[in-house]
CSV table of C-alpha atoms in Angstrom, one decimal:
chain,number,residue,atom,x,y,z
A,229,MET,CA,32.1,-9.5,-29.8
A,230,ALA,CA,29.6,-7.8,-27.6
A,231,GLU,CA,30.6,-6.2,-24.3
A,232,LEU,CA,29.9,-8.3,-21.2
A,233,GLU,CA,27.4,-7.1,-18.7
A,234,LYS,CA,28.7,-6.3,-15.2
A,235,GLU,CA,27.2,-9.5,-13.8
A,236,ASP,CA,28.9,-11.6,-16.5
A,237,ILE,CA,32.3,-10.0,-15.7
A,238,ILE,CA,31.8,-10.8,-12.0
A,239,LEU,CA,31.0,-14.4,-12.8
A,240,LYS,CA,33.9,-14.8,-15.3
A,241,ASN,CA,36.3,-13.5,-12.6
A,242,LYS,CA,34.9,-15.8,-10.0
A,243,ILE,CA,35.4,-18.8,-12.3
A,244,ALA,CA,39.0,-17.7,-13.0
A,245,ASP,CA,39.6,-17.3,-9.3
A,246,ARG,CA,38.0,-20.7,-8.5
A,247,ILE,CA,40.2,-22.4,-11.1
A,248,GLN,CA,43.3,-20.8,-9.6
A,249,SER,CA,42.3,-21.6,-6.0
A,250,LEU,CA,41.6,-25.3,-6.9
A,251,ARG,CA,44.9,-25.6,-8.8
A,252,ILE,CA,46.8,-24.1,-5.9
A,253,LYS,CA,45.1,-26.7,-3.6
A,254,THR,CA,46.7,-29.4,-5.7
A,255,GLY,CA,50.1,-28.0,-4.6
A,256,LEU,CA,51.2,-27.5,-8.1
A,257,SER,CA,52.4,-24.4,-9.9
A,258,GLN,CA,50.9,-23.5,-13.2
A,259,SER,CA,53.9,-25.0,-15.0
A,260,GLU,CA,53.8,-28.2,-12.9
A,261,PHE,CA,50.0,-28.6,-13.3
A,262,ALA,CA,50.4,-28.1,-17.1
A,263,GLN,CA,53.2,-30.6,-17.3
A,264,LYS,CA,51.3,-33.2,-15.2
A,265,HIS,CA,48.3,-32.9,-17.5
A,266,ASP,CA,50.2,-32.6,-20.7
A,267,ILE,CA,48.9,-29.1,-21.6
A,268,ASP,CA,50.6,-25.8,-22.3
A,269,ARG,CA,51.3,-23.6,-19.3
A,270,GLN,CA,49.8,-20.7,-21.2
A,271,ILE,CA,46.5,-22.5,-21.3
A,272,VAL,CA,46.5,-22.8,-17.5
A,273,ASN,CA,47.4,-19.1,-17.3
A,274,ARG,CA,44.6,-18.2,-19.6
A,275,TRP,CA,42.1,-20.2,-17.5
A,276,GLU,CA,43.2,-18.3,-14.4
A,277,SER,CA,43.4,-14.9,-15.9
A,278,ASN,CA,40.6,-12.3,-15.8
A,279,ASN,CA,40.8,-11.5,-19.5
A,280,LYS,CA,37.9,-10.9,-21.8
A,281,ARG,CA,37.8,-14.3,-23.4
A,282,GLY,CA,36.4,-16.2,-20.4
A,283,ILE,CA,36.2,-20.0,-20.4
A,284,THR,CA,33.7,-22.5,-21.7
A,285,ILE,CA,31.7,-25.0,-19.6
A,286,TYR,CA,33.5,-27.8,-21.6
A,287,THR,CA,36.9,-26.5,-20.5
A,288,ILE,CA,35.7,-26.2,-16.9
A,289,ASN,CA,34.5,-29.8,-17.1
A,290,LYS,CA,37.9,-30.8,-18.5
A,291,PHE,CA,39.6,-29.0,-15.6
A,292,CYS,CA,37.3,-30.7,-13.1
A,293,ASN,CA,38.2,-34.1,-14.5
A,294,MET,CA,41.9,-33.3,-14.2
A,295,ILE,CA,41.6,-32.6,-10.5
A,296,GLY,CA,38.9,-35.2,-9.7
A,297,ILE,CA,35.9,-33.1,-8.8
A,298,SER,CA,32.4,-32.7,-10.3
A,299,LEU,CA,31.0,-29.7,-12.0
A,300,LYS,CA,28.6,-29.3,-9.0
A,301,ASP,CA,31.6,-29.2,-6.7
A,302,PHE,CA,33.3,-26.6,-8.9
A,303,PHE,CA,30.3,-24.3,-8.8
A,304,ASP,CA,29.7,-24.8,-5.1
A,305,PHE,CA,31.6,-21.6,-4.2
């Protein structure tokens, strides 16, 4: 896997922070959010972490559907 450019790392971190911020706005912990949406808590943790893996647009769309916002709203940060 190729190393990410600095700009890509910044974007990846902003996306992870955005997911965490929006999840917190739901008033649910990672565990509660995972339980409510029938997913593993580790998945939510992975989405919110600033690891090398990043997250796909498909996963972001799935998250948006879970909290009832559009992709446009997600990226409007």
